[in-house]
Amino acid sequence: MTTINYSVVNDWGVGFTANVAITNTGSSLNGWTFSFDAPFEITNLWNAEIVSRQGSRYTIRNASWNGSLANNGTVSFGFNGSKAISASATPSNYAFNGAPISTTPTTPTAPVTPPTIAIGDVSMVEGSSGTTSVNFEVSLSKAFDKSVTVQYTTANGTAIAGSDYVAKSGTVTFAAGETRKTVSIAVNGDTAVEADETFQVRLSSPTNATIADSTGVGTIRNDDAAPTVLPQINIGDVALNEGNSGTTSANFGVSLSKAFNQPVTVQYTTANGTAIAGSDYVAKSGTVTFAAGETFKTVSVAVNGDTAVEANETFQVRLSSPTNASIGDGTGVGTIRNDDAAIAIPQITIGDLSVTEGNSGTSNATLTVRLSSGSSQTVRVNYATVAGSALAGSDYTAVSGTLSFAAGQTTQTITVPIIGNTLTESTETFKVVLSSPLNGAIADGEATVTILDNDATVSAGKFNYGDALGKSFLFYEAQRSGKLPADNRVPWRGDSALNDGKDVGVDLTGGYYDAGDHVKFGFPMASAMTMLSWGVVEYRDGYSSSGQLSEALEAIKWGTDYILKAHTAPNEFYGQVGLGDVDHAYWGPPETMTMARPAFKITAQNPGSDLAGEAAAALASASIAFRSTDQAYADRLLNHAIQLYNFADTYRGKYSDSIPDAAKFYNSYSGYNDELVWGAIWLHEAIEAKGSTDTTYLNKAESYYQGIPTNWTQSWDNKANGAAVLLAQETGKARYKTDVENWLNHWSDKSGNGVKYTSGGLAWLDQWGSLRYSANTALLAGIYSDTVNDINGRYSNFSNSQINYILGDNPNSRSYVVGFGNNSPKNPHHRAAHGSTTNNINDPVNNRHLLTGALVGGPSAANDYAYSDDRTNYITNEVALDYNAGFTGALARMQEKFGQPNSSQTLASGSNLLTANTLPK
């Protein structure tokens, strides 16, 4: 047997607190449930748990500590409920441990309907000074036997707190039985003529009552008379003949629109138009004063006579700073009419010119400007260059100025420096335009300057790009972490880091080591996978013709498989394995490392929009690369990409704030907005590649886009430049094309106004890994020139020249790719390739193994010779995932443009070279 005692402890109309006491009058129980029908909703429960709710029927069970109930034992639980004000707080149809029971619950006191609170409106005259109280009446609909309170606060309408009234907030308290209270608000008086204004007193948070009318409107009535209308001051225009000598007065009439009972003043001053003070008229300034009742005055300005034949000229008299009036027409125009006999005016002409650009330095384009006849006066004309297909800064140096012809002189010259280069490009033109002649007239004022290209047309590439492309994938194989595949082509690498993720119970083996160290940094790894995938998406034919498409897809899949592993829940992603400082204290191959390698993640509570957004971009771009060969894998990548992007977009924050160790090595300097644009546009491309026309993610990308940094470029941190290229490709909109072209013009500008250049032609941005920036920009410039716009071959030539520089077309004839070309690096900063067994960066002296295909950092300054093949120099000789990623795509482009399909024999010989175990002696 069981007794149920239900009681309502407190009832406030729309809510209540209840207590349930269960007494066991039978044998001992080990766990219990209690079911009932409720005309209310339980909002908070204590000392028990809700098992289920089916419609209005609740089932409650014991908590973990009160399930045992001995004979005659009692257990209690309580809850808060919400209900309609007229509804009952009493449950019915009890069942205990599934068996119906009948009992008479304690009937609660019938709820008392609380009073309602209302506030009235008020209207009052503001007054001219000080403050006046406006009293709002707050009332209860009926007396109540409990204290009633309600909070209030003022709110602006057309009246503004501080200037029109004094803001106020507080609490109104009604003692039991009271029904009227007053809230007083101070209104500021003034003498300004204005419309009636309003503000509000708003009620909120009542106790023991409900609000019927929550807003009282206070109307402040204006009681100020309109001011006297001031007169307007106007000045008229004047025209007169100048005369041949001396001065003549130009008299400007200054008038009031009406007489006024007080003095009126206004200041005046002359101003040049085509007439010049000193030569054409005498400058003057002063004050005009109207006595009370006066309405007209005169300002006289002296005009100088001459015998020069010239056009009519003008100057102005301008009014300002009136007192007791306003200005209507404040400018009087004085026209000086020429009264001298005309003489012949020489005609000014400029001729077109063609010039050869040269290969380096500058040459000059010298244009001749001629007068049709000599003049007895000095003749002047302005000139300026105007860009056409030739651009100032990269093709020529902009000039402007004024030519002066002395009396009798008929020719002058304009010199424009032409900037030479070795790029193969089409003929380019710009203009020199004449303007603003003095003592002459322009007959032909525009000259076209044609820059003739003198560089041989490149019909084939300078290097075996397919060979370089194949070698680049050996670098990625050398960076692999985890259990290596049976077809591993780098024999000096073995299995490593097989316990990654065990500290968090997740399999995080696989993926890529970041650089010469063995931390797995998720941010640059994901960025590298995106750039690798982009190369395949754009230049698949280049990969195919070189026999490297399968290698490219394998390299991408090794990274994306790891990203899929790291995405352990919709709003969870592991962004790092290993501690940077701990890892960097070890110098040896990954197969023998023993340090702890903790895993770090981002979550909804510790977000990383940049990391999740980049991971989404990596998977989305890879899904496009795999779409034609492995549709199931492509779909899996796309599904995870969508989840990751929604995680990034919903829970905003920088990943380097959530994973502090990453901030020491790959801090998110650019924030996460660029990754939100980057991830969204890649998702749009991936969904489009699947056949959908949905533009949700394109719309997001466009709405989040904030422009791009002209003086930076695509990197593991900043994706804005790449996003702009994709948006220009997808939409063709001028906004994105202008941004991209301004940026690429800055990078291809050798005049000194753009990015720095070495004398050998390397576009140099920053000392740390300078070649990665050049390679990334080369890839994006190539993509843009091939798919959107290429101004006279400028962007494609830039792209070609940077890749050729890296491969050996430089003053040192040095390849910066390990194992490729002439004089390539032998000792990159890389622990595994060095192969030390003594934890010593200097032992052995030379690297044991060849890190084939790795792109090293490159020159540490804008100097072709600022590089040394020194293992300890991690600025110039570091290697990293992101160094090779854009470079690999750019190589595929060069192969597609200039290479020939590799034969199976070439591929076989290349493979043998690629897998060389040690450096040649």
mmCIF file with all atom_site columns, N, CA and C in Angstrom, residues 595-643:
data_model
loop_
_atom_site.group_PDB
_atom_site.id
_atom_site.type_symbol
_atom_site.label_atom_id
_atom_site.label_alt_id
_atom_site.label_comp_id
_atom_site.label_asym_id
_atom_site.label_entity_id
_atom_site.label_seq_id
_atom_site.pdbx_PDB_ins_code
_atom_site.Cartn_x
_atom_site.Cartn_y
_atom_site.Cartn_z
_atom_site.occupancy
_atom_site.B_iso_or_equiv
_atom_site.pdbx_formal_charge
_atom_site.auth_seq_id
_atom_site.auth_comp_id
_atom_site.auth_asym_id
_atom_site.auth_atom_id
_atom_site.pdbx_PDB_model_num
ATOM 1   N N  . MET A 1 595 ? 58.600 11.506 -27.057 1.00 0.00 ? 595 MET A N  1
ATOM 2   C CA . MET A 1 595 ? 57.941 12.513 -26.223 1.00 0.00 ? 595 MET A CA 1
ATOM 3   C C  . MET A 1 595 ? 56.427 12.353 -26.266 1.00 0.00 ? 595 MET A C  1
ATOM 4   N N  . ALA A 1 596 ? 55.760 12.872 -25.206 1.00 0.00 ? 596 ALA A N  1
ATOM 5   C CA . ALA A 1 596 ? 54.295 12.873 -25.182 1.00 0.00 ? 596 ALA A CA 1
ATOM 6   C C  . ALA A 1 596 ? 53.775 13.765 -26.301 1.00 0.00 ? 596 ALA A C  1
ATOM 7   N N  . ARG A 1 597 ? 52.661 13.337 -26.908 1.00 0.00 ? 597 ARG A N  1
ATOM 8   C CA . ARG A 1 597 ? 52.074 14.085 -28.026 1.00 0.00 ? 597 ARG A CA 1
ATOM 9   C C  . ARG A 1 597 ? 50.584 14.302 -27.747 1.00 0.00 ? 597 ARG A C  1
ATOM 10  N N  . PRO A 1 598 ? 50.271 15.251 -26.855 1.00 0.00 ? 598 PRO A N  1
ATOM 11  C CA . PRO A 1 598 ? 48.861 15.484 -26.514 1.00 0.00 ? 598 PRO A CA 1
ATOM 12  C C  . PRO A 1 598 ? 48.088 16.046 -27.704 1.00 0.00 ? 598 PRO A C  1
ATOM 13  N N  . ALA A 1 599 ? 46.778 15.781 -27.701 1.00 0.00 ? 599 ALA A N  1
ATOM 14  C CA . ALA A 1 599 ? 45.890 16.268 -28.761 1.00 0.00 ? 599 ALA A CA 1
ATOM 15  C C  . ALA A 1 599 ? 45.048 17.421 -28.233 1.00 0.00 ? 599 ALA A C  1
ATOM 16  N N  . PHE A 1 600 ? 44.768 18.392 -29.096 1.00 0.00 ? 600 PHE A N  1
ATOM 17  C CA . PHE A 1 600 ? 44.012 19.586 -28.720 1.00 0.00 ? 600 PHE A CA 1
ATOM 18  C C  . PHE A 1 600 ? 42.875 19.785 -29.726 1.00 0.00 ? 600 PHE A C  1
ATOM 19  N N  . LYS A 1 601 ? 41.721 20.223 -29.225 1.00 0.00 ? 601 LYS A N  1
ATOM 20  C CA . LYS A 1 601 ? 40.563 20.343 -30.099 1.00 0.00 ? 601 LYS A CA 1
ATOM 21  C C  . LYS A 1 601 ? 39.868 21.684 -29.917 1.00 0.00 ? 601 LYS A C  1
ATOM 22  N N  . ILE A 1 602 ? 39.040 22.019 -30.906 1.00 0.00 ? 602 ILE A N  1
ATOM 23  C CA . ILE A 1 602 ? 38.112 23.145 -30.804 1.00 0.00 ? 602 ILE A CA 1
ATOM 24  C C  . ILE A 1 602 ? 36.711 22.571 -30.639 1.00 0.00 ? 602 ILE A C  1
ATOM 25  N N  . THR A 1 603 ? 35.875 23.297 -29.893 1.00 0.00 ? 603 THR A N  1
ATOM 26  C CA . THR A 1 603 ? 34.502 22.871 -29.637 1.00 0.00 ? 603 THR A CA 1
ATOM 27  C C  . THR A 1 603 ? 33.602 24.094 -29.694 1.00 0.00 ? 603 THR A C  1
ATOM 28  N N  . ALA A 1 604 ? 32.308 23.881 -29.451 1.00 0.00 ? 604 ALA A N  1
ATOM 29  C CA . ALA A 1 604 ? 31.381 25.014 -29.398 1.00 0.00 ? 604 ALA A CA 1
ATOM 30  C C  . ALA A 1 604 ? 31.750 25.956 -28.266 1.00 0.00 ? 604 ALA A C  1
ATOM 31  N N  . GLN A 1 605 ? 32.279 25.404 -27.161 1.00 0.00 ? 605 GLN A N  1
ATOM 32  C CA . GLN A 1 605 ? 32.672 26.244 -26.029 1.00 0.00 ? 605 GLN A CA 1
ATOM 33  C C  . GLN A 1 605 ? 34.026 26.902 -26.259 1.00 0.00 ? 605 GLN A C  1
ATOM 34  N N  . ASN A 1 606 ? 34.902 26.270 -27.008 1.00 0.00 ? 606 ASN A N  1
ATOM 35  C CA . ASN A 1 606 ? 36.222 26.816 -27.341 1.00 0.00 ? 606 ASN A CA 1
ATOM 36  C C  . ASN A 1 606 ? 36.372 26.774 -28.859 1.00 0.00 ? 606 ASN A C  1
ATOM 37  N N  . PRO A 1 607 ? 35.765 27.755 -29.544 1.00 0.00 ? 607 PRO A N  1
ATOM 38  C CA . PRO A 1 607 ? 35.625 27.657 -31.000 1.00 0.00 ? 607 PRO A CA 1
ATOM 39  C C  . PRO A 1 607 ? 36.899 28.003 -31.757 1.00 0.00 ? 607 PRO A C  1
ATOM 40  N N  . GLY A 1 608 ? 36.868 27.710 -33.040 1.00 0.00 ? 608 GLY A N  1
ATOM 41  C CA . GLY A 1 608 ? 37.945 28.062 -33.962 1.00 0.00 ? 608 GLY A CA 1
ATOM 42  C C  . GLY A 1 608 ? 37.382 28.170 -35.358 1.00 0.00 ? 608 GLY A C  1
ATOM 43  N N  . SER A 1 609 ? 36.732 29.290 -35.645 1.00 0.00 ? 609 SER A N  1
ATOM 44  C CA . SER A 1 609 ? 36.074 29.459 -36.942 1.00 0.00 ? 609 SER A CA 1
ATOM 45  C C  . SER A 1 609 ? 37.072 29.401 -38.089 1.00 0.00 ? 609 SER A C  1
ATOM 46  N N  . ASP A 1 610 ? 38.294 29.912 -37.859 1.00 0.00 ? 610 ASP A N  1
ATOM 47  C CA . ASP A 1 610 ? 39.311 29.895 -38.906 1.00 0.00 ? 610 ASP A CA 1
ATOM 48  C C  . ASP A 1 610 ? 39.733 28.467 -39.240 1.00 0.00 ? 610 ASP A C  1
ATOM 49  N N  . LEU A 1 611 ? 40.004 27.662 -38.196 1.00 0.00 ? 611 LEU A N  1
ATOM 50  C CA . LEU A 1 611 ? 40.420 26.276 -38.414 1.00 0.00 ? 611 LEU A CA 1
ATOM 51  C C  . LEU A 1 611 ? 39.291 25.450 -39.024 1.00 0.00 ? 611 LEU A C  1
ATOM 52  N N  . ALA A 1 612 ? 38.089 25.536 -38.454 1.00 0.00 ? 612 ALA A N  1
ATOM 53  C CA . ALA A 1 612 ? 36.960 24.767 -38.987 1.00 0.00 ? 612 ALA A CA 1
ATOM 54  C C  . ALA A 1 612 ? 36.613 25.220 -40.402 1.00 0.00 ? 612 ALA A C  1
ATOM 55  N N  . GLY A 1 613 ? 36.694 26.544 -40.659 1.00 0.00 ? 613 GLY A N  1
ATOM 56  C CA . GLY A 1 613 ? 36.409 27.054 -41.996 1.00 0.00 ? 613 GLY A CA 1
ATOM 57  C C  . GLY A 1 613 ? 37.416 26.567 -43.018 1.00 0.00 ? 613 GLY A C  1
ATOM 58  N N  . GLU A 1 614 ? 38.714 26.522 -42.633 1.00 0.00 ? 614 GLU A N  1
ATOM 59  C CA . GLU A 1 614 ? 39.740 26.032 -43.554 1.00 0.00 ? 614 GLU A CA 1
ATOM 60  C C  . GLU A 1 614 ? 39.588 24.532 -43.781 1.00 0.00 ? 614 GLU A C  1
ATOM 61  N N  . ALA A 1 615 ? 39.271 23.777 -42.710 1.00 0.00 ? 615 ALA A N  1
ATOM 62  C CA . ALA A 1 615 ? 39.043 22.340 -42.878 1.00 0.00 ? 615 ALA A CA 1
ATOM 63  C C  . ALA A 1 615 ? 37.864 22.094 -43.817 1.00 0.00 ? 615 ALA A C  1
ATOM 64  N N  . ALA A 1 616 ? 36.820 22.918 -43.700 1.00 0.00 ? 616 ALA A N  1
ATOM 65  C CA . ALA A 1 616 ? 35.680 22.806 -44.615 1.00 0.00 ? 616 ALA A CA 1
ATOM 66  C C  . ALA A 1 616 ? 36.118 23.074 -46.051 1.00 0.00 ? 616 ALA A C  1
ATOM 67  N N  . ALA A 1 617 ? 36.956 24.097 -46.249 1.00 0.00 ? 617 ALA A N  1
ATOM 68  C CA . ALA A 1 617 ? 37.453 24.409 -47.593 1.00 0.00 ? 617 ALA A CA 1
ATOM 69  C C  . ALA A 1 617 ? 38.271 23.253 -48.151 1.00 0.00 ? 617 ALA A C  1
ATOM 70  N N  . ALA A 1 618 ? 39.118 22.642 -47.291 1.00 0.00 ? 618 ALA A N  1
ATOM 71  C CA . ALA A 1 618 ? 39.949 21.525 -47.743 1.00 0.00 ? 618 ALA A CA 1
ATOM 72  C C  . ALA A 1 618 ? 39.087 20.359 -48.220 1.00 0.00 ? 618 ALA A C  1
ATOM 73  N N  . LEU A 1 619 ? 38.078 19.992 -47.426 1.00 0.00 ? 619 LEU A N  1
ATOM 74  C CA . LEU A 1 619 ? 37.237 18.854 -47.796 1.00 0.00 ? 619 LEU A CA 1
ATOM 75  C C  . LEU A 1 619 ? 36.351 19.181 -48.999 1.00 0.00 ? 619 LEU A C  1
ATOM 76  N N  . ALA A 1 620 ? 35.840 20.411 -49.059 1.00 0.00 ? 620 ALA A N  1
ATOM 77  C CA . ALA A 1 620 ? 34.985 20.794 -50.185 1.00 0.00 ? 620 ALA A CA 1
ATOM 78  C C  . ALA A 1 620 ? 35.773 20.795 -51.493 1.00 0.00 ? 620 ALA A C  1
ATOM 79  N N  . SER A 1 621 ? 36.965 21.406 -51.487 1.00 0.00 ? 621 SER A N  1
ATOM 80  C CA . SER A 1 621 ? 37.772 21.448 -52.714 1.00 0.00 ? 621 SER A CA 1
ATOM 81  C C  . SER A 1 621 ? 38.213 20.044 -53.116 1.00 0.00 ? 621 SER A C  1
ATOM 82  N N  . ALA A 1 622 ? 38.572 19.219 -52.115 1.00 0.00 ? 622 ALA A N  1
ATOM 83  C CA . ALA A 1 622 ? 38.969 17.842 -52.425 1.00 0.00 ? 622 ALA A CA 1
ATOM 84  C C  . ALA A 1 622 ? 37.801 17.050 -53.012 1.00 0.00 ? 622 ALA A C  1
ATOM 85  N N  . SER A 1 623 ? 36.581 17.333 -52.553 1.00 0.00 ? 623 SER A N  1
ATOM 86  C CA . SER A 1 623 ? 35.427 16.609 -53.103 1.00 0.00 ? 623 SER A CA 1
ATOM 87  C C  . SER A 1 623 ? 35.286 16.866 -54.604 1.00 0.00 ? 623 SER A C  1
ATOM 88  N N  . ILE A 1 624 ? 35.644 18.075 -55.048 1.00 0.00 ? 624 ILE A N  1
ATOM 89  C CA . ILE A 1 624 ? 35.601 18.372 -56.490 1.00 0.00 ? 624 ILE A CA 1
ATOM 90  C C  . ILE A 1 624 ? 36.665 17.552 -57.214 1.00 0.00 ? 624 ILE A C  1
ATOM 91  N N  . ALA A 1 625 ? 37.871 17.479 -56.616 1.00 0.00 ? 625 ALA A N  1
ATOM 92  C CA . ALA A 1 625 ? 38.961 16.729 -57.236 1.00 0.00 ? 625 ALA A CA 1
ATOM 93  C C  . ALA A 1 625 ? 38.617 15.248 -57.373 1.00 0.00 ? 625 ALA A C  1
ATOM 94  N N  . PHE A 1 626 ? 37.867 14.684 -56.392 1.00 0.00 ? 626 PHE A N  1
ATOM 95  C CA . PHE A 1 626 ? 37.537 13.255 -56.414 1.00 0.00 ? 626 PHE A CA 1
ATOM 96  C C  . PHE A 1 626 ? 36.193 12.958 -57.084 1.00 0.00 ? 626 PHE A C  1
ATOM 97  N N  . ARG A 1 627 ? 35.424 13.975 -57.435 1.00 0.00 ? 627 ARG A N  1
ATOM 98  C CA . ARG A 1 627 ? 34.053 13.770 -57.903 1.00 0.00 ? 627 ARG A CA 1
ATOM 99  C C  . ARG A 1 627 ? 33.986 12.829 -59.112 1.00 0.00 ? 627 ARG A C  1
ATOM 100 N N  . SER A 1 628 ? 34.940 12.940 -60.042 1.00 0.00 ? 628 SER A N  1
ATOM 101 C CA . SER A 1 628 ? 34.865 12.148 -61.275 1.00 0.00 ? 628 SER A CA 1
ATOM 102 C C  . SER A 1 628 ? 35.409 10.735 -61.112 1.00 0.00 ? 628 SER A C  1
ATOM 103 N N  . THR A 1 629 ? 36.163 10.463 -60.026 1.00 0.00 ? 629 THR A N  1
ATOM 104 C CA . THR A 1 629 ? 36.785 9.144  -59.874 1.00 0.00 ? 629 THR A CA 1
ATOM 105 C C  . THR A 1 629 ? 36.262 8.361  -58.681 1.00 0.00 ? 629 THR A C  1
ATOM 106 N N  . ASP A 1 630 ? 35.745 9.027  -57.661 1.00 0.00 ? 630 ASP A N  1
ATOM 107 C CA . ASP A 1 630 ? 35.277 8.340  -56.452 1.00 0.00 ? 630 ASP A CA 1
ATOM 108 C C  . ASP A 1 630 ? 34.129 9.146  -55.861 1.00 0.00 ? 630 ASP A C  1
ATOM 109 N N  . GLN A 1 631 ? 32.944 8.963  -56.426 1.00 0.00 ? 631 GLN A N  1
ATOM 110 C CA . GLN A 1 631 ? 31.798 9.787  -56.034 1.00 0.00 ? 631 GLN A CA 1
ATOM 111 C C  . GLN A 1 631 ? 31.422 9.583  -54.572 1.00 0.00 ? 631 GLN A C  1
ATOM 112 N N  . ALA A 1 632 ? 31.510 8.354  -54.066 1.00 0.00 ? 632 ALA A N  1
ATOM 113 C CA . ALA A 1 632 ? 31.140 8.090  -52.670 1.00 0.00 ? 632 ALA A CA 1
ATOM 114 C C  . ALA A 1 632 ? 32.067 8.848  -51.723 1.00 0.00 ? 632 ALA A C  1
ATOM 115 N N  . TYR A 1 633 ? 33.364 8.814  -52.028 1.00 0.00 ? 633 TYR A N  1
ATOM 116 C CA . TYR A 1 633 ? 34.315 9.543  -51.177 1.00 0.00 ? 633 TYR A CA 1
ATOM 117 C C  . TYR A 1 633 ? 34.074 11.050 -51.288 1.00 0.00 ? 633 TYR A C  1
ATOM 118 N N  . ALA A 1 634 ? 33.781 11.520 -52.493 1.00 0.00 ? 634 ALA A N  1
ATOM 119 C CA . ALA A 1 634 ? 33.501 12.948 -52.682 1.00 0.00 ? 634 ALA A CA 1
ATOM 120 C C  . ALA A 1 634 ? 32.290 13.370 -51.859 1.00 0.00 ? 634 ALA A C  1
ATOM 121 N N  . ASP A 1 635 ? 31.247 12.541 -51.837 1.00 0.00 ? 635 ASP A N  1
ATOM 122 C CA . ASP A 1 635 ? 30.053 12.869 -51.045 1.00 0.00 ? 635 ASP A CA 1
ATOM 123 C C  . ASP A 1 635 ? 30.373 12.897 -49.556 1.00 0.00 ? 635 ASP A C  1
ATOM 124 N N  . ARG A 1 636 ? 31.187 11.948 -49.111 1.00 0.00 ? 636 ARG A N  1
ATOM 125 C CA . ARG A 1 636 ? 31.571 11.921 -47.691 1.00 0.00 ? 636 ARG A CA 1
ATOM 126 C C  . ARG A 1 636 ? 32.345 13.183 -47.321 1.00 0.00 ? 636 ARG A C  1
ATOM 127 N N  . LEU A 1 637 ? 33.269 13.570 -48.173 1.00 0.00 ? 637 LEU A N  1
ATOM 128 C CA . LEU A 1 637 ? 34.030 14.802 -47.923 1.00 0.00 ? 637 LEU A CA 1
ATOM 129 C C  . LEU A 1 637 ? 33.101 16.006 -47.855 1.00 0.00 ? 637 LEU A C  1
ATOM 130 N N  . LEU A 1 638 ? 32.156 16.089 -48.778 1.00 0.00 ? 638 LEU A N  1
ATOM 131 C CA . LEU A 1 638 ? 31.258 17.244 -48.831 1.00 0.00 ? 638 LEU A CA 1
ATOM 132 C C  . LEU A 1 638 ? 30.358 17.305 -47.599 1.00 0.00 ? 638 LEU A C  1
ATOM 133 N N  . ASN A 1 639 ? 29.862 16.161 -47.142 1.00 0.00 ? 639 ASN A N  1
ATOM 134 C CA . ASN A 1 639 ? 29.004 16.155 -45.951 1.00 0.00 ? 639 ASN A CA 1
ATOM 135 C C  . ASN A 1 639 ? 29.754 16.670 -44.727 1.00 0.00 ? 639 ASN A C  1
ATOM 136 N N  . HIS A 1 640 ? 30.991 16.211 -44.550 1.00 0.00 ? 640 HIS A N  1
ATOM 137 C CA . HIS A 1 640 ? 31.792 16.703 -43.422 1.00 0.00 ? 640 HIS A CA 1
ATOM 138 C C  . HIS A 1 640 ? 32.121 18.186 -43.597 1.00 0.00 ? 640 HIS A C  1
ATOM 139 N N  . ALA A 1 641 ? 32.358 18.604 -44.835 1.00 0.00 ? 641 ALA A N  1
ATOM 140 C CA . ALA A 1 641 ? 32.668 20.018 -45.087 1.00 0.00 ? 641 ALA A CA 1
ATOM 141 C C  . ALA A 1 641 ? 31.511 20.908 -44.668 1.00 0.00 ? 641 ALA A C  1
ATOM 142 N N  . ILE A 1 642 ? 30.291 20.491 -44.979 1.00 0.00 ? 642 ILE A N  1
ATOM 143 C CA . ILE A 1 642 ? 29.113 21.287 -44.604 1.00 0.00 ? 642 ILE A CA 1
ATOM 144 C C  . ILE A 1 642 ? 28.998 21.378 -43.091 1.00 0.00 ? 642 ILE A C  1
ATOM 145 N N  . GLN A 1 643 ? 29.193 20.245 -42.385 1.00 0.00 ? 643 GLN A N  1
ATOM 146 C CA . GLN A 1 643 ? 29.140 20.264 -40.918 1.00 0.00 ? 643 GLN A CA 1
ATOM 147 C C  . GLN A 1 643 ? 30.214 21.183 -40.345 1.00 0.00 ? 643 GLN A C  1
#
